[in-house]
Amino acid sequence: MKRYSKVCLGGTFDQIHLGHKSLLEMAFSLSDNVIIGLTTNKRANKNRNKEYLHTYQDRYSSLEDYLLGSFKGKYSIVELDDDWGPGIFDKDLEAIIVSEETEKVAFELNKNRKLRDLEELKIVTIPLILAKDNKKISSTRIRNNEIDINGNKA
């Protein structure tokens, strides 16, 4: 039996890399019901300096292909246009899966859940996944041809 009945996580998932895989593996190891917030085009491009990102639909398709080939369990991919997504209102959620880099967002989410008289989510934080050069793996670094999706030098 899984530890939580329903968990959530979120991201841009522009290039599915080891960091994304680690988040998803943790989510599906803890629950058979995973809600994945996928940032909208508008949200994904916020605070980015003209980086080329795949469209929401392309990112959705890539994420879904990966999920179908990798995990059993119920999941849904929902549009994420803010920091909270369904985490702010879904009373059935029990935990949120985040990286060390995004943990502060989960603390803020819990503050907002309390204001709505909802239970705080258990925050499950996974460590950042480092590339072979000991810097974090990111879609930006992959797009810039610094590393590949496995963290190897490109």
PDB file of N, CA and C in Angstrom, residues 102-143:
ATOM      1  N   THR A 102      12.800  24.280  -5.061  1.00  0.00           N
ATOM      2  CA  THR A 102      11.425  24.794  -5.046  1.00  0.00           C
ATOM      3  C   THR A 102      10.707  24.551  -3.715  1.00  0.00           C
ATOM      4  N   GLU A 103      11.435  24.114  -2.722  1.00  0.00           N
ATOM      5  CA  GLU A 103      10.819  23.802  -1.424  1.00  0.00           C
ATOM      6  C   GLU A 103      10.095  25.005  -0.825  1.00  0.00           C
ATOM      7  N   LYS A 104      10.645  26.207  -0.995  1.00  0.00           N
ATOM      8  CA  LYS A 104      10.027  27.405  -0.398  1.00  0.00           C
ATOM      9  C   LYS A 104       8.616  27.638  -0.942  1.00  0.00           C
ATOM     10  N   VAL A 105       8.362  27.256  -2.182  1.00  0.00           N
ATOM     11  CA  VAL A 105       7.023  27.391  -2.763  1.00  0.00           C
ATOM     12  C   VAL A 105       6.035  26.497  -2.008  1.00  0.00           C
ATOM     13  N   ALA A 106       6.484  25.314  -1.617  1.00  0.00           N
ATOM     14  CA  ALA A 106       5.615  24.395  -0.875  1.00  0.00           C
ATOM     15  C   ALA A 106       5.260  24.955   0.501  1.00  0.00           C
ATOM     16  N   PHE A 107       6.206  25.610   1.156  1.00  0.00           N
ATOM     17  CA  PHE A 107       5.906  26.231   2.451  1.00  0.00           C
ATOM     18  C   PHE A 107       4.858  27.334   2.289  1.00  0.00           C
ATOM     19  N   GLU A 108       4.991  28.130   1.243  1.00  0.00           N
ATOM     20  CA  GLU A 108       4.009  29.184   0.959  1.00  0.00           C
ATOM     21  C   GLU A 108       2.642  28.578   0.634  1.00  0.00           C
ATOM     22  N   LEU A 109       2.650  27.503  -0.121  1.00  0.00           N
ATOM     23  CA  LEU A 109       1.394  26.812  -0.440  1.00  0.00           C
ATOM     24  C   LEU A 109       0.700  26.383   0.844  1.00  0.00           C
ATOM     25  N   ASN A 110       1.438  25.821   1.772  1.00  0.00           N
ATOM     26  CA  ASN A 110       0.830  25.381   3.032  1.00  0.00           C
ATOM     27  C   ASN A 110       0.264  26.547   3.829  1.00  0.00           C
ATOM     28  N   LYS A 111       0.936  27.678   3.813  1.00  0.00           N
ATOM     29  CA  LYS A 111       0.386  28.871   4.483  1.00  0.00           C
ATOM     30  C   LYS A 111      -0.965  29.236   3.873  1.00  0.00           C
ATOM     31  N   ASN A 112      -1.056  29.180   2.557  1.00  0.00           N
ATOM     32  CA  ASN A 112      -2.304  29.515   1.871  1.00  0.00           C
ATOM     33  C   ASN A 112      -3.384  28.460   2.093  1.00  0.00           C
ATOM     34  N   ARG A 113      -2.987  27.201   2.212  1.00  0.00           N
ATOM     35  CA  ARG A 113      -3.970  26.159   2.524  1.00  0.00           C
ATOM     36  C   ARG A 113      -4.558  26.394   3.918  1.00  0.00           C
ATOM     37  N   LYS A 114      -3.721  26.766   4.873  1.00  0.00           N
ATOM     38  CA  LYS A 114      -4.209  27.024   6.233  1.00  0.00           C
ATOM     39  C   LYS A 114      -5.233  28.155   6.239  1.00  0.00           C
ATOM     40  N   LEU A 115      -4.983  29.184   5.425  1.00  0.00           N
ATOM     41  CA  LEU A 115      -5.935  30.300   5.332  1.00  0.00           C
ATOM     42  C   LEU A 115      -7.286  29.847   4.790  1.00  0.00           C
ATOM     43  N   ARG A 116      -7.292  28.759   4.057  1.00  0.00           N
ATOM     44  CA  ARG A 116      -8.522  28.205   3.488  1.00  0.00           C
ATOM     45  C   ARG A 116      -9.071  27.048   4.340  1.00  0.00           C
ATOM     46  N   ASP A 117      -8.526  26.891   5.535  1.00  0.00           N
ATOM     47  CA  ASP A 117      -8.933  25.821   6.450  1.00  0.00           C
ATOM     48  C   ASP A 117      -8.723  24.427   5.864  1.00  0.00           C
ATOM     49  N   LEU A 118      -7.641  24.271   5.108  1.00  0.00           N
ATOM     50  CA  LEU A 118      -7.278  22.961   4.576  1.00  0.00           C
ATOM     51  C   LEU A 118      -6.050  22.447   5.318  1.00  0.00           C
ATOM     52  N   GLU A 119      -5.948  21.137   5.404  1.00  0.00           N
ATOM     53  CA  GLU A 119      -4.775  20.519   6.025  1.00  0.00           C
ATOM     54  C   GLU A 119      -3.517  20.894   5.240  1.00  0.00           C
ATOM     55  N   GLU A 120      -2.423  21.084   5.963  1.00  0.00           N
ATOM     56  CA  GLU A 120      -1.149  21.315   5.285  1.00  0.00           C
ATOM     57  C   GLU A 120      -0.729  20.024   4.587  1.00  0.00           C
ATOM     58  N   LEU A 121      -0.024  20.190   3.470  1.00  0.00           N
ATOM     59  CA  LEU A 121       0.496  19.037   2.757  1.00  0.00           C
ATOM     60  C   LEU A 121       1.828  18.618   3.374  1.00  0.00           C
ATOM     61  N   LYS A 122       2.075  17.324   3.408  1.00  0.00           N
ATOM     62  CA  LYS A 122       3.392  16.837   3.768  1.00  0.00           C
ATOM     63  C   LYS A 122       4.316  17.258   2.621  1.00  0.00           C
ATOM     64  N   ILE A 123       5.439  17.844   2.944  1.00  0.00           N
ATOM     65  CA  ILE A 123       6.389  18.275   1.920  1.00  0.00           C
ATOM     66  C   ILE A 123       7.492  17.231   1.817  1.00  0.00           C
ATOM     67  N   VAL A 124       7.589  16.625   0.648  1.00  0.00           N
ATOM     68  CA  VAL A 124       8.626  15.635   0.380  1.00  0.00           C
ATOM     69  C   VAL A 124       9.645  16.299  -0.534  1.00  0.00           C
ATOM     70  N   THR A 125      10.834  16.523  -0.004  1.00  0.00           N
ATOM     71  CA  THR A 125      11.868  17.242  -0.745  1.00  0.00           C
ATOM     72  C   THR A 125      12.937  16.274  -1.214  1.00  0.00           C
ATOM     73  N   ILE A 126      13.213  16.328  -2.516  1.00  0.00           N
ATOM     74  CA  ILE A 126      14.279  15.493  -3.055  1.00  0.00           C
ATOM     75  C   ILE A 126      15.492  16.378  -3.350  1.00  0.00           C
ATOM     76  N   PRO A 127      16.674  15.819  -3.251  1.00  0.00           N
ATOM     77  CA  PRO A 127      17.866  16.621  -3.535  1.00  0.00           C
ATOM     78  C   PRO A 127      17.964  16.953  -5.023  1.00  0.00           C
ATOM     79  N   LEU A 128      18.647  18.054  -5.305  1.00  0.00           N
ATOM     80  CA  LEU A 128      18.915  18.398  -6.697  1.00  0.00           C
ATOM     81  C   LEU A 128      19.785  17.308  -7.300  1.00  0.00           C
ATOM     82  N   ILE A 129      19.520  17.002  -8.547  1.00  0.00           N
ATOM     83  CA  ILE A 129      20.323  16.024  -9.261  1.00  0.00           C
ATOM     84  C   ILE A 129      21.424  16.783  -9.993  1.00  0.00           C
ATOM     85  N   LEU A 130      22.637  16.368  -9.768  1.00  0.00           N
ATOM     86  CA  LEU A 130      23.768  17.066 -10.367  1.00  0.00           C
ATOM     87  C   LEU A 130      24.258  16.343 -11.622  1.00  0.00           C
ATOM     88  N   ALA A 131      24.739  17.153 -12.559  1.00  0.00           N
ATOM     89  CA  ALA A 131      25.356  16.617 -13.766  1.00  0.00           C
ATOM     90  C   ALA A 131      26.758  16.132 -13.413  1.00  0.00           C
ATOM     91  N   LYS A 132      27.411  15.529 -14.371  1.00  0.00           N
ATOM     92  CA  LYS A 132      28.768  15.017 -14.141  1.00  0.00           C
ATOM     93  C   LYS A 132      29.744  16.129 -13.744  1.00  0.00           C
ATOM     94  N   ASP A 133      29.434  17.390 -14.090  1.00  0.00           N
ATOM     95  CA  ASP A 133      30.306  18.508 -13.735  1.00  0.00           C
ATOM     96  C   ASP A 133      29.964  19.103 -12.364  1.00  0.00           C
ATOM     97  N   ASN A 134      29.089  18.415 -11.616  1.00  0.00           N
ATOM     98  CA  ASN A 134      28.665  18.822 -10.261  1.00  0.00           C
ATOM     99  C   ASN A 134      27.853  20.111 -10.223  1.00  0.00           C
ATOM    100  N   LYS A 135      27.284  20.512 -11.354  1.00  0.00           N
ATOM    101  CA  LYS A 135      26.328  21.611 -11.394  1.00  0.00           C
ATOM    102  C   LYS A 135      24.959  20.984 -11.628  1.00  0.00           C
ATOM    103  N   LYS A 136      23.902  21.710 -11.257  1.00  0.00           N
ATOM    104  CA  LYS A 136      22.570  21.116 -11.365  1.00  0.00           C
ATOM    105  C   LYS A 136      22.191  20.836 -12.821  1.00  0.00           C
ATOM    106  N   ILE A 137      21.420  19.769 -12.975  1.00  0.00           N
ATOM    107  CA  ILE A 137      20.855  19.453 -14.285  1.00  0.00           C
ATOM    108  C   ILE A 137      19.652  20.361 -14.485  1.00  0.00           C
ATOM    109  N   SER A 138      19.569  20.987 -15.626  1.00  0.00           N
ATOM    110  CA  SER A 138      18.412  21.835 -15.929  1.00  0.00           C
ATOM    111  C   SER A 138      18.146  21.819 -17.427  1.00  0.00           C
ATOM    112  N   SER A 139      16.899  22.099 -17.774  1.00  0.00           N
ATOM    113  CA  SER A 139      16.533  22.184 -19.188  1.00  0.00           C
ATOM    114  C   SER A 139      17.301  23.300 -19.883  1.00  0.00           C
ATOM    115  N   THR A 140      17.572  24.386 -19.159  1.00  0.00           N
ATOM    116  CA  THR A 140      18.329  25.497 -19.737  1.00  0.00           C
ATOM    117  C   THR A 140      19.720  25.023 -20.146  1.00  0.00           C
ATOM    118  N   ARG A 141      20.381  24.299 -19.278  1.00  0.00           N
ATOM    119  CA  ARG A 141      21.715  23.792 -19.599  1.00  0.00           C
ATOM    120  C   ARG A 141      21.670  22.815 -20.762  1.00  0.00           C
ATOM    121  N   ILE A 142      20.600  22.034 -20.847  1.00  0.00           N
ATOM    122  CA  ILE A 142      20.450  21.090 -21.968  1.00  0.00           C
ATOM    123  C   ILE A 142      20.246  21.869 -23.266  1.00  0.00           C
ATOM    124  N   ARG A 143      19.358  22.889 -23.230  1.00  0.00           N
ATOM    125  CA  ARG A 143      19.123  23.720 -24.424  1.00  0.00           C
ATOM    126  C   ARG A 143      20.402  24.421 -24.881  1.00  0.00           C
TER     127      ARG A 143
END
